[in-house]
Amino acid sequence: MLHMVCMPPEAVNFTDTKTIYALVQCTTDLSPDDCNTCLETAIANTSTCCSKSRGARLFSRSCFLRYEFYAFYEDASKSSTENQRIFAKSRRYWMIVGLAIGSAILIVALVGFCVYCLAIRNQTKTKERQVSGQEVQIHEIGDPNKIDVHHQNLQARDNLNSQNFPFIDLVRLSAATDNFSASNKLGQGGFGPVYKGQLLDGREVAVKRLSSCSEQGLDEFTNEVLLILKLQHKNLVRLLGFCIDGEEKLLIYEYMPNGSLDVFLFDPRKRAQMNWSRRLNIINGIARGMLYLHEDSRLRIIHRDLKPSNVLLDSELNPKISDFGMARIFGGTDGATNTSKIVGTYGYMAPEFAMEGLYSIKSDVFSFGVLLIEILTGRRNA
């Protein structure tokens, strides 16, 4: 089999208006001189065989000649340029397709996000309306300037939203307690009397009214409101609302029909109802409430005034800790904190707190220990 050596085709300007396109090839067994001789012979033969033709193809054993007046071959340089043009066009096409698809995905994602945000917003508004519907209507009475100032001070202490801040006006509370009559008085706390009342919706409540000579000032009152609003536990008394009107400061709690623990412990007739299972249940409930205050709540709270009169009993004699006016938010360590103001009840105060003003969660543990002895023995510690 013969192998051909192909020379690149060329275009030669034959005249000013015509171009001849030619291709020559030789077999690989020819030397350059023999190839040249073979091609010269082929060219000479064109004058005899193809003088009147516009093109010719001549074959011999060792060489091949072809010429035409048209481009019978593809220009490699032009082909490369065309391929590059086609590739660039294809790349632009796919780039446009990719951008279109990406834009569509982005638009769908944005629309989905907006729909999600609107759904969350509508759900939040619905919940707020439900909460607002359960709250007592606010009525401005007395000196509205004083009410607004105190209300703003309370909100500023903890960034509270007014919708989550149940304010009950004095007129409603006065009507609920029969103008704070003696027949509705439940007892006398360290900061003032406590009255039983009934709101317009039928709920029974306990209204704690701070007396003008009470040691609990606006700071203690504010502290108790802010603390109890953040605490949610079955062994803590639930705060339902508050009232500030001039010099009047009142707290509204859920009503505990069985009163405070000290009545059952130290009253000869009611003491008989306190069998060992009930005493154990009360001890466990108080312990769970204190554990929540010390460890499980969002804030670490030290009650500082745990005693039988500050433990209330519901209709089933389940205990609930109350009276957080002296409570303090404690840091994250187990160390003690010092105060120059000694508050609480002697007999239930830890020695280091009573003598040096040092208090920690151990102060509540000491008070709980005294309370535990009183529950077990049925006798006052002093």
Short mmCIF file of C-alpha atoms in Angstrom, two decimals:
data_model
loop_
_atom_site.label_atom_id
_atom_site.label_comp_id
_atom_site.label_asym_id
_atom_site.label_seq_id
_atom_site.Cartn_x
_atom_site.Cartn_y
_atom_site.Cartn_z
CA MET A 1 0.00 0.00 0.00
CA LEU A 2 1.33 3.44 -0.92
CA HIS A 3 1.30 6.26 1.56
CA MET A 4 0.92 9.82 0.35
CA VAL A 5 2.66 12.92 1.60
CA CYS A 6 0.16 15.77 1.47
CA MET A 7 1.33 19.34 1.00
CA PRO A 8 -0.98 22.00 2.34
CA PRO A 9 -3.27 23.40 -0.37
CA GLU A 10 -2.57 26.94 -1.46
CA ALA A 11 -4.39 29.71 -3.31
CA VAL A 12 -2.41 31.66 -5.94
CA ASN A 13 -3.60 34.79 -7.68
CA PHE A 14 -3.42 33.83 -11.33
CA THR A 15 -4.67 37.20 -12.59
CA ASP A 16 -6.07 40.26 -10.89
CA THR A 17 -9.53 38.70 -10.99
CA LYS A 18 -8.85 34.94 -10.80
CA THR A 19 -7.39 32.66 -8.17
CA ILE A 20 -6.18 29.08 -8.70
CA TYR A 21 -6.60 26.64 -5.82
CA ALA A 22 -4.13 23.69 -6.01
CA LEU A 23 -3.17 20.55 -4.08
CA VAL A 24 -0.14 18.24 -4.66
CA GLN A 25 0.76 14.93 -2.98
CA CYS A 26 3.63 12.39 -3.25
CA THR A 27 4.11 8.87 -1.90
CA THR A 28 6.39 8.49 1.10
CA ASP A 29 8.94 6.37 -0.81
CA LEU A 30 10.02 9.34 -2.99
CA SER A 31 12.84 11.63 -2.12
CA PRO A 32 12.17 15.35 -2.32
CA ASP A 33 13.91 15.58 -5.70
CA ASP A 34 11.97 12.61 -7.12
CA CYS A 35 8.71 14.09 -5.81
CA ASN A 36 9.52 17.40 -7.49
CA THR A 37 10.32 15.60 -10.80
CA CYS A 38 7.05 13.63 -10.65
CA LEU A 39 4.99 16.75 -10.04
CA GLU A 40 6.74 18.70 -12.84
CA THR A 41 5.86 15.87 -15.23
CA ALA A 42 2.24 15.99 -14.07
CA ILE A 43 2.10 19.74 -14.55
CA ALA A 44 3.52 19.43 -18.06
CA ASN A 45 0.85 16.87 -18.93
CA THR A 46 -1.95 19.30 -18.03
CA SER A 47 -1.26 21.32 -21.19
CA THR A 48 -2.05 18.31 -23.38
CA CYS A 49 -4.96 16.79 -21.49
CA CYS A 50 -6.67 19.63 -19.72
CA SER A 51 -5.88 22.87 -21.55
CA LYS A 52 -9.54 23.68 -22.08
CA SER A 53 -10.69 22.64 -18.60
CA ARG A 54 -11.29 24.96 -15.62
CA GLY A 55 -9.70 22.38 -13.36
CA ALA A 56 -7.85 19.09 -13.42
CA ARG A 57 -6.92 16.03 -11.38
CA LEU A 58 -3.81 14.09 -12.43
CA PHE A 59 -2.77 10.75 -10.88
CA SER A 60 0.50 8.86 -11.31
CA ARG A 61 2.06 5.98 -9.41
CA SER A 62 3.92 8.28 -7.09
CA CYS A 63 2.22 11.69 -7.11
CA PHE A 64 -1.10 13.50 -7.38
CA LEU A 65 -2.02 16.94 -8.66
CA ARG A 66 -5.26 18.85 -8.49
CA TYR A 67 -6.14 22.45 -9.27
CA GLU A 68 -9.45 24.31 -9.48
CA PHE A 69 -10.75 27.85 -9.85
CA TYR A 70 -12.80 27.41 -6.66
CA ALA A 71 -11.85 26.52 -3.10
CA PHE A 72 -12.35 22.77 -2.96
CA TYR A 73 -10.82 22.52 0.50
CA GLU A 74 -11.66 24.12 3.83
CA ASP A 75 -9.42 26.93 5.05
CA ALA A 76 -8.08 25.81 8.44
CA SER A 77 -7.69 29.36 9.76
CA LYS A 78 -11.24 30.29 8.77
CA SER A 79 -12.56 27.03 10.23
CA SER A 80 -10.87 27.73 13.56
CA THR A 81 -12.31 31.23 13.66
CA GLU A 82 -15.78 29.92 12.84
CA ASN A 83 -15.52 27.27 15.54
CA GLN A 84 -14.51 29.91 18.07
CA ARG A 85 -17.45 32.05 17.01
CA ILE A 86 -19.87 29.13 17.38
CA PHE A 87 -18.36 28.23 20.79
CA ALA A 88 -18.65 31.82 22.01
CA LYS A 89 -22.25 31.99 20.82
CA SER A 90 -23.05 28.70 22.55
CA ARG A 91 -21.40 29.86 25.77
CA ARG A 92 -23.41 33.10 25.72
CA TYR A 93 -26.58 31.07 25.18
CA TRP A 94 -25.98 28.80 28.16
CA MET A 95 -24.91 31.77 30.27
CA ILE A 96 -28.21 33.47 29.50
CA VAL A 97 -30.11 30.25 30.26
CA GLY A 98 -28.23 29.86 33.57
CA LEU A 99 -28.91 33.46 34.59
CA ALA A 100 -32.59 33.08 33.71
CA ILE A 101 -32.93 29.89 35.76
CA GLY A 102 -30.99 31.39 38.70
CA SER A 103 -33.13 34.53 38.64
CA ALA A 104 -36.31 32.44 38.59
CA ILE A 105 -35.12 30.39 41.59
CA LEU A 106 -34.18 33.58 43.47
CA ILE A 107 -37.57 35.16 42.78
CA VAL A 108 -39.40 32.02 43.94
CA ALA A 109 -37.26 31.93 47.11
CA LEU A 110 -37.96 35.62 47.86
CA VAL A 111 -41.69 35.16 47.30
CA GLY A 112 -41.68 32.10 49.58
CA PHE A 113 -39.77 34.00 52.27
CA CYS A 114 -42.21 36.93 52.08
CA VAL A 115 -45.19 34.57 52.36
CA TYR A 116 -43.56 32.89 55.38
CA CYS A 117 -42.91 36.25 57.09
CA LEU A 118 -46.49 37.37 56.48
CA ALA A 119 -47.82 34.12 57.91
CA ILE A 120 -45.67 34.49 61.04
CA ARG A 121 -46.72 38.13 61.39
CA ASN A 122 -50.42 37.29 61.07
CA GLN A 123 -50.03 34.46 63.56
CA THR A 124 -48.31 36.81 66.04
CA LYS A 125 -51.03 39.44 65.63
CA THR A 126 -53.70 36.80 66.20
CA LYS A 127 -52.03 35.70 69.43
CA GLU A 128 -51.66 39.31 70.56
CA ARG A 129 -55.36 39.94 69.93
CA GLN A 130 -56.22 36.82 71.90
CA VAL A 131 -54.04 37.94 74.81
CA SER A 132 -55.43 41.45 74.59
CA GLY A 133 -58.97 40.09 74.66
CA GLN A 134 -58.28 38.28 77.92
CA GLU A 135 -56.84 41.32 79.66
CA VAL A 136 -58.85 43.77 81.69
CA GLN A 137 -59.76 47.06 80.02
CA ILE A 138 -57.58 49.99 81.12
CA HIS A 139 -59.40 52.96 82.57
CA GLU A 140 -57.67 56.20 83.46
CA ILE A 141 -58.68 57.35 86.93
CA GLY A 142 -57.22 59.48 89.67
CA ASP A 143 -54.18 61.39 88.51
CA PRO A 144 -53.43 60.08 84.99
CA ASN A 145 -50.01 61.72 84.94
CA LYS A 146 -48.88 59.73 87.97
CA ILE A 147 -50.32 56.53 86.52
CA ASP A 148 -48.51 57.05 83.23
CA VAL A 149 -45.21 57.87 84.93
CA HIS A 150 -45.31 54.76 87.15
CA HIS A 151 -46.48 52.61 84.26
CA GLN A 152 -43.61 53.86 82.07
CA ASN A 153 -41.13 53.27 84.89
CA LEU A 154 -42.30 49.67 85.19
CA GLN A 155 -42.02 49.15 81.45
CA ALA A 156 -38.60 50.79 81.29
CA ARG A 157 -37.27 48.39 83.94
CA ASP A 158 -37.65 45.41 81.66
CA ASN A 159 -38.75 46.53 78.18
CA LEU A 160 -42.23 45.13 78.75
CA ASN A 161 -44.91 45.34 76.10
CA SER A 162 -48.12 46.92 77.38
CA GLN A 163 -50.13 44.04 75.90
CA ASN A 164 -48.28 41.65 78.21
CA PHE A 165 -48.53 44.01 81.16
CA PRO A 166 -52.01 43.52 82.76
CA PHE A 167 -53.04 46.82 84.35
CA ILE A 168 -56.36 46.85 86.29
CA ASP A 169 -57.79 50.19 87.35
CA LEU A 170 -58.63 51.13 90.93
CA VAL A 171 -62.36 51.54 90.29
CA ARG A 172 -62.69 47.91 89.22
CA LEU A 173 -60.63 46.69 92.16
CA SER A 174 -62.66 48.77 94.59
CA ALA A 175 -65.87 47.29 93.19
CA ALA A 176 -64.42 43.77 93.21
CA THR A 177 -63.51 43.99 96.92
CA ASP A 178 -66.66 45.87 98.01
CA ASN A 179 -64.60 49.00 98.55
CA PHE A 180 -61.94 46.99 100.42
CA SER A 181 -64.40 46.04 103.13
CA ALA A 182 -63.30 44.32 106.32
CA SER A 183 -65.49 41.32 105.47
CA ASN A 184 -63.35 40.65 102.39
CA LYS A 185 -60.05 41.00 104.21
CA LEU A 186 -58.03 37.78 104.02
CA GLY A 187 -55.14 38.83 106.20
CA GLN A 188 -52.40 41.32 106.93
CA GLY A 189 -49.07 40.96 105.15
CA GLY A 190 -45.78 42.62 105.85
CA PHE A 191 -46.57 45.37 103.35
CA GLY A 192 -50.30 45.76 103.85
CA PRO A 193 -53.66 43.98 103.90
CA VAL A 194 -54.83 41.35 101.42
CA TYR A 195 -58.47 41.31 100.24
CA LYS A 196 -60.61 38.80 98.43
CA GLY A 197 -62.30 40.13 95.30
CA GLN A 198 -64.33 39.03 92.30
CA LEU A 199 -63.75 40.56 88.86
CA LEU A 200 -66.49 41.19 86.32
CA ASP A 201 -65.63 37.98 84.48
CA GLY A 202 -66.33 35.99 87.65
CA ARG A 203 -62.75 35.22 88.60
CA GLU A 204 -61.93 35.28 92.30
CA VAL A 205 -58.72 37.13 93.07
CA ALA A 206 -56.58 38.16 96.01
CA VAL A 207 -55.77 41.88 96.06
CA LYS A 208 -52.65 42.91 97.95
CA ARG A 209 -52.95 46.59 98.90
CA LEU A 210 -49.76 48.31 100.02
CA SER A 211 -50.36 50.56 102.97
CA SER A 212 -48.98 54.10 102.93
CA CYS A 213 -46.73 53.29 105.89
CA SER A 214 -45.53 50.06 104.30
CA GLU A 215 -41.81 49.38 104.11
CA GLN A 216 -42.31 48.24 100.53
CA GLY A 217 -41.82 51.29 98.39
CA LEU A 218 -42.17 51.68 94.65
CA ASP A 219 -38.88 49.84 94.04
CA GLU A 220 -40.02 46.75 95.97
CA PHE A 221 -43.43 46.93 94.31
CA THR A 222 -41.87 47.20 90.85
CA ASN A 223 -39.49 44.37 91.69
CA GLU A 224 -42.33 42.05 92.69
CA VAL A 225 -44.34 42.82 89.54
CA LEU A 226 -41.40 42.26 87.21
CA LEU A 227 -40.29 39.07 88.92
CA ILE A 228 -43.64 37.32 89.11
CA LEU A 229 -44.54 38.22 85.52
CA LYS A 230 -41.49 36.24 84.39
CA LEU A 231 -42.02 33.25 86.68
CA GLN A 232 -44.30 30.40 85.60
CA HIS A 233 -44.49 27.36 87.88
CA LYS A 234 -47.32 25.40 89.48
CA ASN A 235 -45.83 25.99 92.95
CA LEU A 236 -45.62 29.78 92.57
CA VAL A 237 -48.60 32.10 92.99
CA ARG A 238 -49.61 33.55 89.61
CA LEU A 239 -49.83 37.32 89.23
CA LEU A 240 -52.95 38.39 87.32
CA GLY A 241 -52.46 42.14 87.29
CA PHE A 242 -51.42 45.29 89.11
CA CYS A 243 -52.65 48.80 89.78
CA ILE A 244 -50.92 52.13 90.39
CA ASP A 245 -53.11 55.16 91.08
CA GLY A 246 -51.50 58.05 92.89
CA GLU A 247 -50.28 56.68 96.21
CA GLU A 248 -52.21 53.43 95.74
CA LYS A 249 -50.18 50.39 94.71
CA LEU A 250 -51.96 47.05 94.40
CA LEU A 251 -51.10 43.55 93.17
CA ILE A 252 -53.75 41.11 91.99
CA TYR A 253 -53.01 37.39 92.44
CA GLU A 254 -54.92 34.19 91.81
CA TYR A 255 -57.12 33.42 94.80
CA MET A 256 -56.02 30.63 97.15
CA PRO A 257 -59.19 29.42 98.95
CA ASN A 258 -57.33 27.72 101.81
CA GLY A 259 -55.26 30.74 102.77
CA SER A 260 -51.70 30.48 104.02
CA LEU A 261 -49.85 27.49 105.43
CA ASP A 262 -49.41 28.98 108.91
CA VAL A 263 -53.18 28.82 109.50
CA PHE A 264 -53.20 25.05 108.95
CA LEU A 265 -50.01 24.46 110.91
CA PHE A 266 -50.77 26.47 114.01
CA ASP A 267 -54.58 26.48 114.20
CA PRO A 268 -55.68 23.67 116.59
CA ARG A 269 -58.77 22.78 114.53
CA LYS A 270 -57.28 22.91 111.02
CA ARG A 271 -54.10 21.17 112.12
CA ALA A 272 -56.07 17.92 112.23
CA GLN A 273 -56.43 18.03 108.42
CA MET A 274 -52.66 17.97 108.00
CA ASN A 275 -51.93 14.24 107.88
CA TRP A 276 -48.46 13.02 107.00
CA SER A 277 -49.15 12.55 103.28
CA ARG A 278 -50.41 16.13 102.98
CA ARG A 279 -47.45 17.46 104.93
CA LEU A 280 -45.09 15.54 102.66
CA ASN A 281 -46.90 16.85 99.57
CA ILE A 282 -46.56 20.42 100.86
CA ILE A 283 -42.85 19.93 101.59
CA ASN A 284 -42.27 18.53 98.09
CA GLY A 285 -44.21 21.36 96.47
CA ILE A 286 -42.27 24.06 98.32
CA ALA A 287 -39.00 22.31 97.43
CA ARG A 288 -39.96 22.17 93.75
CA GLY A 289 -40.88 25.85 93.77
CA MET A 290 -37.58 26.83 95.40
CA LEU A 291 -35.64 24.63 92.95
CA TYR A 292 -37.36 26.44 90.10
CA LEU A 293 -36.42 29.82 91.55
CA HIS A 294 -32.80 28.82 92.17
CA GLU A 295 -32.00 26.67 89.14
CA ASP A 296 -34.71 26.24 86.50
CA SER A 297 -36.18 29.69 85.86
CA ARG A 298 -34.85 32.16 83.30
CA LEU A 299 -33.67 34.25 86.23
CA ARG A 300 -31.92 32.96 89.33
CA ILE A 301 -34.13 34.21 92.16
CA ILE A 302 -33.48 34.34 95.91
CA HIS A 303 -36.77 34.75 97.78
CA ARG A 304 -35.21 36.00 101.07
CA ASP A 305 -38.49 35.77 103.03
CA LEU A 306 -39.63 32.15 102.93
CA LYS A 307 -41.99 31.39 105.84
CA PRO A 308 -45.40 29.71 106.41
CA SER A 309 -47.43 32.88 105.87
CA ASN A 310 -45.83 33.28 102.42
CA VAL A 311 -46.87 29.77 101.34
CA LEU A 312 -50.48 29.69 100.13
CA LEU A 313 -52.66 26.60 99.67
CA ASP A 314 -55.10 26.01 96.81
CA SER A 315 -58.37 24.07 97.03
CA GLU A 316 -56.47 20.75 97.12
CA LEU A 317 -53.90 21.98 99.66
CA ASN A 318 -51.15 22.22 97.05
CA PRO A 319 -48.55 24.81 98.12
CA LYS A 320 -47.70 27.95 96.17
CA ILE A 321 -44.93 30.35 97.19
CA SER A 322 -45.95 34.02 97.28
CA ASP A 323 -44.76 37.47 98.34
CA PHE A 324 -41.72 38.23 96.15
CA GLY A 325 -41.30 41.81 97.30
CA MET A 326 -37.97 41.02 98.96
CA ALA A 327 -36.74 38.65 96.24
CA ARG A 328 -33.58 39.45 94.35
CA ILE A 329 -32.09 38.32 91.05
CA PHE A 330 -28.85 36.50 91.78
CA GLY A 331 -25.76 36.04 89.61
CA GLY A 332 -24.64 32.81 88.05
CA THR A 333 -22.17 31.87 90.82
CA ASP A 334 -22.69 30.19 94.16
CA GLY A 335 -20.97 33.01 96.04
CA ALA A 336 -22.71 35.30 98.48
CA THR A 337 -23.87 38.85 97.80
CA ASN A 338 -23.81 41.63 100.36
CA THR A 339 -26.55 44.13 101.13
CA SER A 340 -26.73 46.93 103.66
CA LYS A 341 -30.53 46.61 103.94
CA ILE A 342 -31.52 43.63 106.07
CA VAL A 343 -35.02 42.48 105.10
CA GLY A 344 -37.05 39.41 105.93
CA THR A 345 -38.36 37.81 109.10
CA TYR A 346 -36.13 37.03 112.06
CA GLY A 347 -36.29 33.39 112.97
CA TYR A 348 -36.21 32.41 109.29
CA MET A 349 -33.13 34.42 108.31
CA ALA A 350 -29.73 32.77 107.96
CA PRO A 351 -27.23 34.05 110.58
CA GLU A 352 -24.81 35.48 108.01
CA PHE A 353 -27.68 37.40 106.41
CA ALA A 354 -29.13 38.68 109.68
CA MET A 355 -25.76 39.78 111.08
CA GLU A 356 -23.67 40.70 108.03
CA GLY A 357 -26.12 41.16 105.17
CA LEU A 358 -24.64 38.25 103.19
CA TYR A 359 -27.22 36.30 101.21
CA SER A 360 -27.17 33.54 98.60
CA ILE A 361 -29.34 30.59 97.66
CA LYS A 362 -28.15 29.06 100.93
CA SER A 363 -30.16 31.76 102.72
CA ASP A 364 -33.35 30.31 101.23
CA VAL A 365 -32.16 26.79 102.08
CA PHE A 366 -31.81 27.87 105.73
CA SER A 367 -35.33 29.34 105.70
CA PHE A 368 -36.64 26.16 104.09
CA GLY A 369 -35.01 24.12 106.86
CA VAL A 370 -36.78 26.16 109.54
CA LEU A 371 -40.05 25.85 107.62
CA LEU A 372 -39.52 22.09 107.29
CA ILE A 373 -39.20 21.71 111.07
CA GLU A 374 -42.38 23.73 111.59
CA ILE A 375 -44.31 21.55 109.12
CA LEU A 376 -43.12 18.35 110.79
CA THR A 377 -43.67 19.48 114.39
CA GLY A 378 -46.63 21.83 113.95
CA ARG A 379 -44.90 24.37 116.21
CA ARG A 380 -43.58 27.85 115.57
CA ASN A 381 -39.82 28.30 115.69
CA ALA A 382 -40.17 31.25 118.05
#
